[in-house]
PDB file of C-alpha atoms and ligand atoms in Angstrom:
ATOM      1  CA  UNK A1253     101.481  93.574 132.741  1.00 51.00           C
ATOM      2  CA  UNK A1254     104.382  91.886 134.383  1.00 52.00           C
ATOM      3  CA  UNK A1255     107.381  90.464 133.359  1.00 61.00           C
ATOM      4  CA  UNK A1256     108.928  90.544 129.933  1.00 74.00           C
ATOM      5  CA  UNK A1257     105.815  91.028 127.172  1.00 82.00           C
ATOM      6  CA  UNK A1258     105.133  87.674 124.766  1.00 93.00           C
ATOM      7  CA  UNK A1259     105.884  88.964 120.871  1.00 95.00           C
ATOM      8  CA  UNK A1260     102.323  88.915 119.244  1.00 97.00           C
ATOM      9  CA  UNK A1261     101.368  87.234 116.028  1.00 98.00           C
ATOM     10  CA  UNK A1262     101.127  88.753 112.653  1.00 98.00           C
ATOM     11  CA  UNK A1263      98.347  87.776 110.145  1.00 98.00           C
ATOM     12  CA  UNK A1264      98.548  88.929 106.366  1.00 98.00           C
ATOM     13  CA  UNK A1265      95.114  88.510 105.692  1.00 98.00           C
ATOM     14  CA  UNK A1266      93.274  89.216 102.334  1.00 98.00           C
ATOM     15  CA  UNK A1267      89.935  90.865 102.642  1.00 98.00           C
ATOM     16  CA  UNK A1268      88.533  89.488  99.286  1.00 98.00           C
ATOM     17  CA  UNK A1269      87.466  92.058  96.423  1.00 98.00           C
ATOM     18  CA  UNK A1270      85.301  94.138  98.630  1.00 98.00           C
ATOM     19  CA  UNK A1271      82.064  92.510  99.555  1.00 98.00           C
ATOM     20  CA  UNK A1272      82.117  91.089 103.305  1.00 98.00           C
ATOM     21  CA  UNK A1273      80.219  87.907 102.035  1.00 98.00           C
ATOM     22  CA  UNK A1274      83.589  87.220 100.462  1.00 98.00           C
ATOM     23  CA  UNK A1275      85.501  87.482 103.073  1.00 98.00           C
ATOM     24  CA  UNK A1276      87.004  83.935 104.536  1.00 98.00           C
ATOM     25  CA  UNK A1277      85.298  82.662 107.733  1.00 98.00           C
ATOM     26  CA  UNK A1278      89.083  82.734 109.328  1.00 98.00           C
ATOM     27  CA  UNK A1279      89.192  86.436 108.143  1.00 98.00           C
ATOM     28  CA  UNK A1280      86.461  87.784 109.517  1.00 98.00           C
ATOM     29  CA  UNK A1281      87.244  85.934 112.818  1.00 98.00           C
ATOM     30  CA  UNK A1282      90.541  87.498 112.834  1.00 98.00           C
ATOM     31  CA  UNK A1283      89.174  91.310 112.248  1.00 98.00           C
ATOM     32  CA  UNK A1284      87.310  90.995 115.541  1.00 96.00           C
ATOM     33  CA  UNK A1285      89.785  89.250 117.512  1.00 97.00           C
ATOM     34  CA  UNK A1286      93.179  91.156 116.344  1.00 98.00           C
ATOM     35  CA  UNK A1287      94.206  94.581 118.695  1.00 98.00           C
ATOM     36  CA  UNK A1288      95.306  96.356 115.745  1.00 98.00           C
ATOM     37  CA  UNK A1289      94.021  95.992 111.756  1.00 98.00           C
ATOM     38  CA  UNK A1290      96.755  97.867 109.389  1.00 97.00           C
ATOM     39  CA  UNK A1291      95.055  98.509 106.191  1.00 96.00           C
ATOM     40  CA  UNK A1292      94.656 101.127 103.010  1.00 93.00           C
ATOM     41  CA  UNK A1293      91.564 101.845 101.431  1.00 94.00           C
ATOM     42  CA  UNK A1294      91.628  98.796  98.829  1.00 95.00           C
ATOM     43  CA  UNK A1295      89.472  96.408 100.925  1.00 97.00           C
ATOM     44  CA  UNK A1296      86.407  98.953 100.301  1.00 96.00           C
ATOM     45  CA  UNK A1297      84.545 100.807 102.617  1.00 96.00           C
ATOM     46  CA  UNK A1298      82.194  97.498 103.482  1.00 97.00           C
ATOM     47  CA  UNK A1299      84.594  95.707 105.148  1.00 98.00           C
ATOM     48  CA  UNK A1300      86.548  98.906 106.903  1.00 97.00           C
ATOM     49  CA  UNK A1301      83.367  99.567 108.209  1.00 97.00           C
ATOM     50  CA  UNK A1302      83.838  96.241 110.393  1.00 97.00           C
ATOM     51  CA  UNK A1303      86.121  97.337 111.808  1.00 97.00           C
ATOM     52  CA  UNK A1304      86.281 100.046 114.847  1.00 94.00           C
ATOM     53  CA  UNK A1305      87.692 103.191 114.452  1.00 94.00           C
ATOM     54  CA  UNK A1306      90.425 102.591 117.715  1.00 95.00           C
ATOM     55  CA  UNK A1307      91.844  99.442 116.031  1.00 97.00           C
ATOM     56  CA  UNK A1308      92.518 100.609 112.522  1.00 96.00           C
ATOM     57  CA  UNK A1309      95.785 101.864 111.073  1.00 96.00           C
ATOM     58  CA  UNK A1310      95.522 103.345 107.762  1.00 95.00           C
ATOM     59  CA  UNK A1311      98.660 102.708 105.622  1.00 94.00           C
ATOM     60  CA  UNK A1312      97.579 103.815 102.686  1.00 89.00           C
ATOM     61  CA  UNK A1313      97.419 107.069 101.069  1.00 81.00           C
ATOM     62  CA  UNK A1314      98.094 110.010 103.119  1.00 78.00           C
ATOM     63  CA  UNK A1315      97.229 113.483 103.315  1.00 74.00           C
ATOM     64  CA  UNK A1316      98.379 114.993 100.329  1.00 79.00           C
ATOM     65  CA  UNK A1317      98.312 111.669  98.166  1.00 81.00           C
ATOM     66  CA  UNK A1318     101.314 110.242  98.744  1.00 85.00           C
ATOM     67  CA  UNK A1319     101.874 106.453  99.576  1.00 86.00           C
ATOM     68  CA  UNK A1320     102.676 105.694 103.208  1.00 89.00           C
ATOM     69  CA  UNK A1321     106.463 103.863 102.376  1.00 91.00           C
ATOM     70  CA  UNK A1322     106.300  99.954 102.566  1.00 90.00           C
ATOM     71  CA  UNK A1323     108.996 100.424 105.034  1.00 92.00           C
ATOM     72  CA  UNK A1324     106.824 102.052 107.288  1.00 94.00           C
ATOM     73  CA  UNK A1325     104.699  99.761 107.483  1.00 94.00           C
ATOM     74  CA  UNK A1326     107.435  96.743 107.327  1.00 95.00           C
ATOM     75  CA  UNK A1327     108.609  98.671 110.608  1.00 95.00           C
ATOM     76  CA  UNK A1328     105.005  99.069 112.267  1.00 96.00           C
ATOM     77  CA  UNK A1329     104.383  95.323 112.136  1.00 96.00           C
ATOM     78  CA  UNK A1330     107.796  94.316 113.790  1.00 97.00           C
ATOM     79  CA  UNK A1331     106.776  97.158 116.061  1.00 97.00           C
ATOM     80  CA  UNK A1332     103.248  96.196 117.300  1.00 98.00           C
ATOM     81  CA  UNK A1333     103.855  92.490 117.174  1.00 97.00           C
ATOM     82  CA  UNK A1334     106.997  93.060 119.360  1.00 97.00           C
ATOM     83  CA  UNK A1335     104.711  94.835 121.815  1.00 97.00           C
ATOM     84  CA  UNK A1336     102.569  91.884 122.430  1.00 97.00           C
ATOM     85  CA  UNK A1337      99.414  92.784 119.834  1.00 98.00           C
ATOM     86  CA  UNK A1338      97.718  90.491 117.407  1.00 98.00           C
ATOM     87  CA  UNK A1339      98.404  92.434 114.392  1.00 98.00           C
ATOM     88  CA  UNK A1340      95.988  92.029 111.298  1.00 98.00           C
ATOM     89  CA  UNK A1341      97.683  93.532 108.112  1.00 97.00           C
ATOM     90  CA  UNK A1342      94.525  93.709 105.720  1.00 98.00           C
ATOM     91  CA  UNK A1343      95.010  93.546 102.264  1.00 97.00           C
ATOM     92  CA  UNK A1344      92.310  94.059  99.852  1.00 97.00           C
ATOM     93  CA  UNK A1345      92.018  90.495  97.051  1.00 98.00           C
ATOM     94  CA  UNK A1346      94.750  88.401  97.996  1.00 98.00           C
ATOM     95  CA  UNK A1347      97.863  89.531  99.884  1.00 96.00           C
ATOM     96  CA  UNK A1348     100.660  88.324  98.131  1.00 95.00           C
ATOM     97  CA  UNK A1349      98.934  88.847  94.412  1.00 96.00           C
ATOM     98  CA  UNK A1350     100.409  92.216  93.832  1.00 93.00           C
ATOM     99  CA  UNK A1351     100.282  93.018  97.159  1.00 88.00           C
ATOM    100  CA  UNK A1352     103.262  92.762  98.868  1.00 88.00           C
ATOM    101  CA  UNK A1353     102.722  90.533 101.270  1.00 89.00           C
ATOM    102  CA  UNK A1354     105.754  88.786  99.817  1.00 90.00           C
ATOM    103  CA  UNK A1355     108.135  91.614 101.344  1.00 91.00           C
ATOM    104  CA  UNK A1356     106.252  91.590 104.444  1.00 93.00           C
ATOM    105  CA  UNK A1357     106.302  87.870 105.060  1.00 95.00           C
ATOM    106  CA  UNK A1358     110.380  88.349 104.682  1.00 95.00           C
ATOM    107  CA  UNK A1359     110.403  91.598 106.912  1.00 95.00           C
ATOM    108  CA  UNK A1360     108.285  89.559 109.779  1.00 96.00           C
ATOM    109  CA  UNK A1361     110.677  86.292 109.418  1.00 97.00           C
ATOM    110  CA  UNK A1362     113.841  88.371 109.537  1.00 97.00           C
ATOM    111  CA  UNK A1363     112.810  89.998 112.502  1.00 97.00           C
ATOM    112  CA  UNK A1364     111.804  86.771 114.187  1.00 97.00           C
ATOM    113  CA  UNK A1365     107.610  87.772 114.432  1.00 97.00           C
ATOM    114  CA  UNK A1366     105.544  84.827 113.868  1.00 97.00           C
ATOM    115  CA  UNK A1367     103.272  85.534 110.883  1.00 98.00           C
ATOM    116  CA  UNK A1368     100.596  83.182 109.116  1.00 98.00           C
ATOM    117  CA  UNK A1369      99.514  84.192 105.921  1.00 98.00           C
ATOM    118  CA  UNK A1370      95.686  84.016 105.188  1.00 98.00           C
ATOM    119  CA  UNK A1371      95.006  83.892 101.927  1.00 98.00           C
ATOM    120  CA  UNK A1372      92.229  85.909 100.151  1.00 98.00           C
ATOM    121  CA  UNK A1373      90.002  86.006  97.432  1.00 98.00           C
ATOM    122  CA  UNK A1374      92.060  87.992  94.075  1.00 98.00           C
ATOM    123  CA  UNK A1375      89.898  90.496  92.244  1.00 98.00           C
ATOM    124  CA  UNK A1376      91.950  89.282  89.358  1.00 98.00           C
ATOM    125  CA  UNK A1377      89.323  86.405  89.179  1.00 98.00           C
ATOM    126  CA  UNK A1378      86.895  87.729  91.082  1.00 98.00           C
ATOM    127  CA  UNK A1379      86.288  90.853  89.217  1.00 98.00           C
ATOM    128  CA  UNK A1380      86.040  89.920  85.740  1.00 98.00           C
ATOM    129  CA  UNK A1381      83.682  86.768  87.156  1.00 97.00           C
ATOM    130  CA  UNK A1382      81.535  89.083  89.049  1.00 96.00           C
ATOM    131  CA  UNK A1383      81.253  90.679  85.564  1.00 96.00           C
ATOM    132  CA  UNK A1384      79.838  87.720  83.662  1.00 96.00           C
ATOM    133  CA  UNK A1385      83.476  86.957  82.048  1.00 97.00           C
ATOM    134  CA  UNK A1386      85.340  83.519  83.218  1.00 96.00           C
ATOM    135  CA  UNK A1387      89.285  83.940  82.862  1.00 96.00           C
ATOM    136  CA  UNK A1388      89.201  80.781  81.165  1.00 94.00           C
ATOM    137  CA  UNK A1389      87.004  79.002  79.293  1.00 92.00           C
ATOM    138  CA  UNK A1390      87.379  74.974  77.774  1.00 91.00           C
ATOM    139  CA  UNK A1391      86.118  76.305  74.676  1.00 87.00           C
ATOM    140  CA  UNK A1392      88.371  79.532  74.188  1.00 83.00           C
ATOM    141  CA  UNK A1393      91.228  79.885  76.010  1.00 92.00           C
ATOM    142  CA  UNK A1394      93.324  77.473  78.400  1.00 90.00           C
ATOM    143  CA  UNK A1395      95.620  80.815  80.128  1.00 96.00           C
ATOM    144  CA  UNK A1396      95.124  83.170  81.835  1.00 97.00           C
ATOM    145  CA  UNK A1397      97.794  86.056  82.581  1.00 97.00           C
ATOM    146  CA  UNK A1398      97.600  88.544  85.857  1.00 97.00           C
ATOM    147  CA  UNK A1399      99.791  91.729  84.848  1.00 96.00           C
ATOM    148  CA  UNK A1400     100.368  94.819  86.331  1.00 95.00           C
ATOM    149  CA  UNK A1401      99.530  98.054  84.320  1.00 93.00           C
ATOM    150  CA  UNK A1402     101.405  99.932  86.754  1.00 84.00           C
ATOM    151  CA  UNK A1403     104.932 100.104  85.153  1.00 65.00           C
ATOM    152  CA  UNK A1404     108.217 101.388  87.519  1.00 53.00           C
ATOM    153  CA  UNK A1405     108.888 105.074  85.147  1.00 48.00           C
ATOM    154  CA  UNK A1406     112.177 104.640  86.395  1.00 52.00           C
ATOM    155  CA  UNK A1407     112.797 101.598  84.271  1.00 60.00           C
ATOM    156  CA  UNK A1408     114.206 101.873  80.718  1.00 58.00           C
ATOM    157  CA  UNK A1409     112.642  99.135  79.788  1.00 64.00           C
ATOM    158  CA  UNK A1410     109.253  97.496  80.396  1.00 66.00           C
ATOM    159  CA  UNK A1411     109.030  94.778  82.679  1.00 79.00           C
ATOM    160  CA  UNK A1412     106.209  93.262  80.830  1.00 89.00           C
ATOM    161  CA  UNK A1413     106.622  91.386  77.360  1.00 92.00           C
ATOM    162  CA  UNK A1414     102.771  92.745  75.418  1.00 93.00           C
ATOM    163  CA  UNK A1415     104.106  91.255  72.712  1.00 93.00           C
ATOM    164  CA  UNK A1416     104.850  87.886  74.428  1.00 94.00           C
ATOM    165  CA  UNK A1417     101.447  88.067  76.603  1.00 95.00           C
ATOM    166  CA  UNK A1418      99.824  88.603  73.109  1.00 94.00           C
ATOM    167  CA  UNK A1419     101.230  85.218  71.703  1.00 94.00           C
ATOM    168  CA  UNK A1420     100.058  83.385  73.831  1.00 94.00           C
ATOM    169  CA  UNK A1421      96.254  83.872  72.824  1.00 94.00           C
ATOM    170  CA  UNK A1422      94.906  83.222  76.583  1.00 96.00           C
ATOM    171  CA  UNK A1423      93.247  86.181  78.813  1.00 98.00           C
ATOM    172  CA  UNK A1424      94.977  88.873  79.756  1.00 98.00           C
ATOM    173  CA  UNK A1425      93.761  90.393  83.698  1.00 98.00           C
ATOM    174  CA  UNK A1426      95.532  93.889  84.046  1.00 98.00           C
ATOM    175  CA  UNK A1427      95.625  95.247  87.703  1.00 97.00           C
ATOM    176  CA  UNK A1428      96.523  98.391  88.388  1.00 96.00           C
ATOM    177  CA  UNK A1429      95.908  99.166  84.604  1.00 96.00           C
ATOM    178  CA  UNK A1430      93.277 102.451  84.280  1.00 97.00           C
ATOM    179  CA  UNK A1431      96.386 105.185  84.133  1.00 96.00           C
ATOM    180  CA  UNK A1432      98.125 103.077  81.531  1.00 95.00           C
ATOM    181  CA  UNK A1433      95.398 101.456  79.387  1.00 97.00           C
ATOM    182  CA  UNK A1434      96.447 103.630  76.301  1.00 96.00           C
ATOM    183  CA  UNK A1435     100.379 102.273  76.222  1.00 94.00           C
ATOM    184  CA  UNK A1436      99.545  98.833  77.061  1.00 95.00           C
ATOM    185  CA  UNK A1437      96.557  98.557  74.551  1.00 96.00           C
ATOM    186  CA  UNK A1438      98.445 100.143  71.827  1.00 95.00           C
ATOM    187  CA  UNK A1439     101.586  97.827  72.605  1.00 94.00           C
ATOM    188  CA  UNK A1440      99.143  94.558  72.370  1.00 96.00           C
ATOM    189  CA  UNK A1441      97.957  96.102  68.917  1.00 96.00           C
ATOM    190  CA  UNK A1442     101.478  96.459  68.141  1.00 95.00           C
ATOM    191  CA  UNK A1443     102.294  92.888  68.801  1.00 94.00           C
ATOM    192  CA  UNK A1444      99.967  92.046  66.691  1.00 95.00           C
ATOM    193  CA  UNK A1445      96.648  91.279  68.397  1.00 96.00           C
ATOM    194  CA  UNK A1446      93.486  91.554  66.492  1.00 97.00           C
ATOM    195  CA  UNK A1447      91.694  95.486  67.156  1.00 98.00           C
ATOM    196  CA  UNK A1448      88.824  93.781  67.753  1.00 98.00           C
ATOM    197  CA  UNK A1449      89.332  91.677  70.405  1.00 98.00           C
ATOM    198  CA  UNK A1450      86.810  92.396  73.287  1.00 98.00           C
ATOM    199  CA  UNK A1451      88.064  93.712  76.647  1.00 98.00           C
ATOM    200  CA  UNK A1452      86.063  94.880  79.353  1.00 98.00           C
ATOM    201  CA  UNK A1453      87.088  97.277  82.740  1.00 98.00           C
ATOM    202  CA  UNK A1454      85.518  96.124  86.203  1.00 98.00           C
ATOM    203  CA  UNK A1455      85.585  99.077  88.603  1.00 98.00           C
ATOM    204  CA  UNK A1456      85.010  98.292  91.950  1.00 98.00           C
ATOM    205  CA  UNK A1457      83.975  95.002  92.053  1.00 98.00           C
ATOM    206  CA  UNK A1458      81.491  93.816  94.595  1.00 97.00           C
ATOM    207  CA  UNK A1459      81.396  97.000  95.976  1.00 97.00           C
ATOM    208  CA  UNK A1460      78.290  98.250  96.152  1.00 95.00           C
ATOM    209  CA  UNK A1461      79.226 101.213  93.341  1.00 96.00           C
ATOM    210  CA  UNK A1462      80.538  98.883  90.903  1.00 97.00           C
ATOM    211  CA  UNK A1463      80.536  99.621  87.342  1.00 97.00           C
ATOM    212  CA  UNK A1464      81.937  97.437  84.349  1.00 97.00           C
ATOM    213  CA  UNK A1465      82.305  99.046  81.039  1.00 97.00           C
ATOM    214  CA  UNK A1466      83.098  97.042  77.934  1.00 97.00           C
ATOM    215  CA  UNK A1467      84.813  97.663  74.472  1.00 98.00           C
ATOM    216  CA  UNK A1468      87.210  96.331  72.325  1.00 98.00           C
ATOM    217  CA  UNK A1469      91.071  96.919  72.006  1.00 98.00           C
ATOM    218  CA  UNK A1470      90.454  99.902  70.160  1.00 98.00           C
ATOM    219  CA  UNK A1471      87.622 101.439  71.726  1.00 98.00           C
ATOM    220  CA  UNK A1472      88.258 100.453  75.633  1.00 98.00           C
ATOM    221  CA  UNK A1473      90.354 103.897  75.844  1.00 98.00           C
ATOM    222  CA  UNK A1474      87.612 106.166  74.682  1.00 98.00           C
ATOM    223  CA  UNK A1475      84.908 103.826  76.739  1.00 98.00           C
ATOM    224  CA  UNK A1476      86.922 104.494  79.715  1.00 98.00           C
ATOM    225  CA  UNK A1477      87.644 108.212  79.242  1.00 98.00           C
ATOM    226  CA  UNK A1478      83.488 108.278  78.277  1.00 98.00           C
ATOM    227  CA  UNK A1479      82.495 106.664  81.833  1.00 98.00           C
ATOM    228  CA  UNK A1480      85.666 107.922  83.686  1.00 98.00           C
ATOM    229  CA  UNK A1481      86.624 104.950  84.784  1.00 98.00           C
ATOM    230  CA  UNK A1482      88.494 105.149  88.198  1.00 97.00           C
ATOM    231  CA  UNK A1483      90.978 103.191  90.177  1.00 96.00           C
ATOM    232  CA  UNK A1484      90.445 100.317  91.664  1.00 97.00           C
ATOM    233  CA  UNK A1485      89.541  98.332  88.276  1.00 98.00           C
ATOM    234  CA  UNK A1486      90.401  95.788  86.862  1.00 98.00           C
ATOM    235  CA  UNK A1487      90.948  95.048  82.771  1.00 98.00           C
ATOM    236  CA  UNK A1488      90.373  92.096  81.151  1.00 98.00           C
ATOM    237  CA  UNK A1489      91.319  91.393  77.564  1.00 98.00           C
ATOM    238  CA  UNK A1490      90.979  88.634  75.545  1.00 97.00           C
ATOM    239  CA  UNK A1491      87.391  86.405  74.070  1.00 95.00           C
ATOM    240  CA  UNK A1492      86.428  85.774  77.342  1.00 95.00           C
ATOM    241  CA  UNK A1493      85.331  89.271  78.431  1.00 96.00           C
ATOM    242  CA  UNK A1494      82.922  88.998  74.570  1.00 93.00           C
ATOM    243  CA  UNK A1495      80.810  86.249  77.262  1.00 92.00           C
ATOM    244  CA  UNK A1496      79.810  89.087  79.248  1.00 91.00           C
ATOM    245  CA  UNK A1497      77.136  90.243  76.473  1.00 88.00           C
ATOM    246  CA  UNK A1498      75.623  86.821  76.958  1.00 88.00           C
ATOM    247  CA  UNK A1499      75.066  86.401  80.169  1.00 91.00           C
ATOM    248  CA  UNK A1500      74.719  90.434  81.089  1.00 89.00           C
ATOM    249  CA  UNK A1501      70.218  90.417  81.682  1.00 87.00           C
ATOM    250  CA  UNK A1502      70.796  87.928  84.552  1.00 86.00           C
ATOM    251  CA  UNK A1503      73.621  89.569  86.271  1.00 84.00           C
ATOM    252  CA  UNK A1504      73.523  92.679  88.871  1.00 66.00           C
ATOM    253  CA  UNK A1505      75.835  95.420  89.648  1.00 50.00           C
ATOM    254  CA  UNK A1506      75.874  97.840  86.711  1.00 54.00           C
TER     255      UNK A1506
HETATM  256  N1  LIG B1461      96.058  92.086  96.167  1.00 90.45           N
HETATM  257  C1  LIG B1461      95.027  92.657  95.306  1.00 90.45           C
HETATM  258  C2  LIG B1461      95.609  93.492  94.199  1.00 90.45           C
HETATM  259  C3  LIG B1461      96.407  94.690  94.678  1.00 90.45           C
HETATM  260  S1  LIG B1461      96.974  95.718  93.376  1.00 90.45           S
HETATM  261  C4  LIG B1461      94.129  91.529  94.788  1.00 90.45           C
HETATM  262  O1  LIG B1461      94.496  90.349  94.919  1.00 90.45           O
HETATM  263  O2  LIG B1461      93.042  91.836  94.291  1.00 90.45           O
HETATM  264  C5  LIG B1461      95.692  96.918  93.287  1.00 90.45           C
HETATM  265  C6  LIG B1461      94.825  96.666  92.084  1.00 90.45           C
HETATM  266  O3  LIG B1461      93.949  95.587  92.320  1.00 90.45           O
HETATM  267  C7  LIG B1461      93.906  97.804  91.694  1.00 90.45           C
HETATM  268  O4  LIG B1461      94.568  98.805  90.979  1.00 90.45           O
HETATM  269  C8  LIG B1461      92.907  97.077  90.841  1.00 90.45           C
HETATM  270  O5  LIG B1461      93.425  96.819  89.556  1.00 90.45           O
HETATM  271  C9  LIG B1461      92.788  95.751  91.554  1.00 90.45           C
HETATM  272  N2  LIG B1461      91.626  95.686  92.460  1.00 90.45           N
HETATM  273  C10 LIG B1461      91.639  95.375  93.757  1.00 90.45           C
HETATM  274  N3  LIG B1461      90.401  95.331  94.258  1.00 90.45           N
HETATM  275  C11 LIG B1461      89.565  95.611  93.237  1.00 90.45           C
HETATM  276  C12 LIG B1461      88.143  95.692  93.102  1.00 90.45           C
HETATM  277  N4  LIG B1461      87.322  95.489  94.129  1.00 90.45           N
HETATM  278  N5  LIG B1461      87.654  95.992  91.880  1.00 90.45           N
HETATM  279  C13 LIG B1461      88.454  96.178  90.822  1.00 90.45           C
HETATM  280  N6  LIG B1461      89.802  96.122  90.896  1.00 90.45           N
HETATM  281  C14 LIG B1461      90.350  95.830  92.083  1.00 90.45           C
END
């Protein structure tokens, strides 16, 4: 190459919940046209398979469990994009609903990188509707909260209101909620909402493992423990996930 190099583009692209049908026609364009695709394992092993081994970066998990640090990857995407690539930074559901792509968007723009976001389908809908359960429904609820279960155990206090979520009698879509399920269940009971209020957990949606277990928010702890319920999954509490049990015969994927 001669002369100075041109600064690639970045593209914060969601992958969708895990089935490639779900992907967006612009992202699946984008996984065979960009030189490098940084990802973790969230977009499921369907659509990593798309891609070829020589243009994947995992920043996820390493060896040994830990998280690679947001930073490193903040600095990877300045770095690649400043050598000239077309830089895919896959992000499984959407990428800025609990995924950071918030912090990237501001890393790229500080550092002068043109970025487009591309947005993605959330398994926060996707995952309970994949499930049989709508997040709202005209005839029980008109909200619908997305909350993460995942709580900072450095904070003294919790960054999420149950008791406020509780009040306001819509759905409730927990990401990142398996580890906690007992505090945040017990909090909601606390707050006063009724024990028997159905809520259902939707592991792995549209991949082609997925499970869904169902319960109420007394039982969904002992459910989950029963059918060791895993990571990624999402939980969804409120009248909405009772549907399910309706519409369950006609749907696949349990
Ligand atoms: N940006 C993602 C969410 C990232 S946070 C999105 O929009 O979907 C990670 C959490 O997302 C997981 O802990 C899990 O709660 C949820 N999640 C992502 N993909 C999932 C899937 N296919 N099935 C169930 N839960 C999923």
């Amino acid at each position: 190459m001669s002369g100075q190099t041109a600064v690639g583009k970045v593209y914060l692209v969601g992958s969708g919940p895990g089935d490639p049908e779900l992907l967006t026609v612009k992202a699946r364009r984008l996984l065979d046209e960009a030189d490098v695709v940084l990802h973790d394992k969230l977009p499921g092993p369907e659509i990593l398979d798309l891609i070829p081994e020589d243009r994947r970066e995992d920043v996820g998990k390493r060896a040994g469990g830990e998280w690679t640090p947001q930073e490193y990857t903040n600095a990877r995407l300045v770095e690649l994009a400043q050598e000239g690539n077309t830089v895919v930074r896959l992000k499984g559901g959407d990428p800025t609903v609990f995924g950071r792509g918030g912090e990237e968007m501001v890393t790229l723009a500080e550092n002068e990188i043109p970025f487009e976001v591309v947005p993605g389908i959330t398994s926060a809908i996707a995952g309970p509707e994949v499930a049989g359960i709508p997040v709202t429904h005209r005839d029980h609820v008109s909200s619908v909260s997305f909350v993460t279960g995942h709580e900072d155990p450095t904070k003294d206090e919790s960054a999420v209101d149950w008791g406020a979520l509780a009040a306001t009698g819509g759905t409730i879509v927990v990401l990142m909620g398996v580890g906690k399920l007992p505090d945040y269940t017990a909090a909601l009971h606390e707050a006063g909402m009724d024990p028997e209020t159905p809520v259902a957990l939707v592991e792995r949606a549209t991949w082609p493992d997925q499970r869904v277990a169902t319960g109420t928010l007394e039982t969904i702890v002992d459910v989950r423990d029963a059918k060791d319920i895993e990571p990624p999954a999402i939980t969804v509490i409120g009248t909405v996930a009772g549907q399910r049990a309706r519409v369950v015969e006609f749907l696949e994927g349990d």
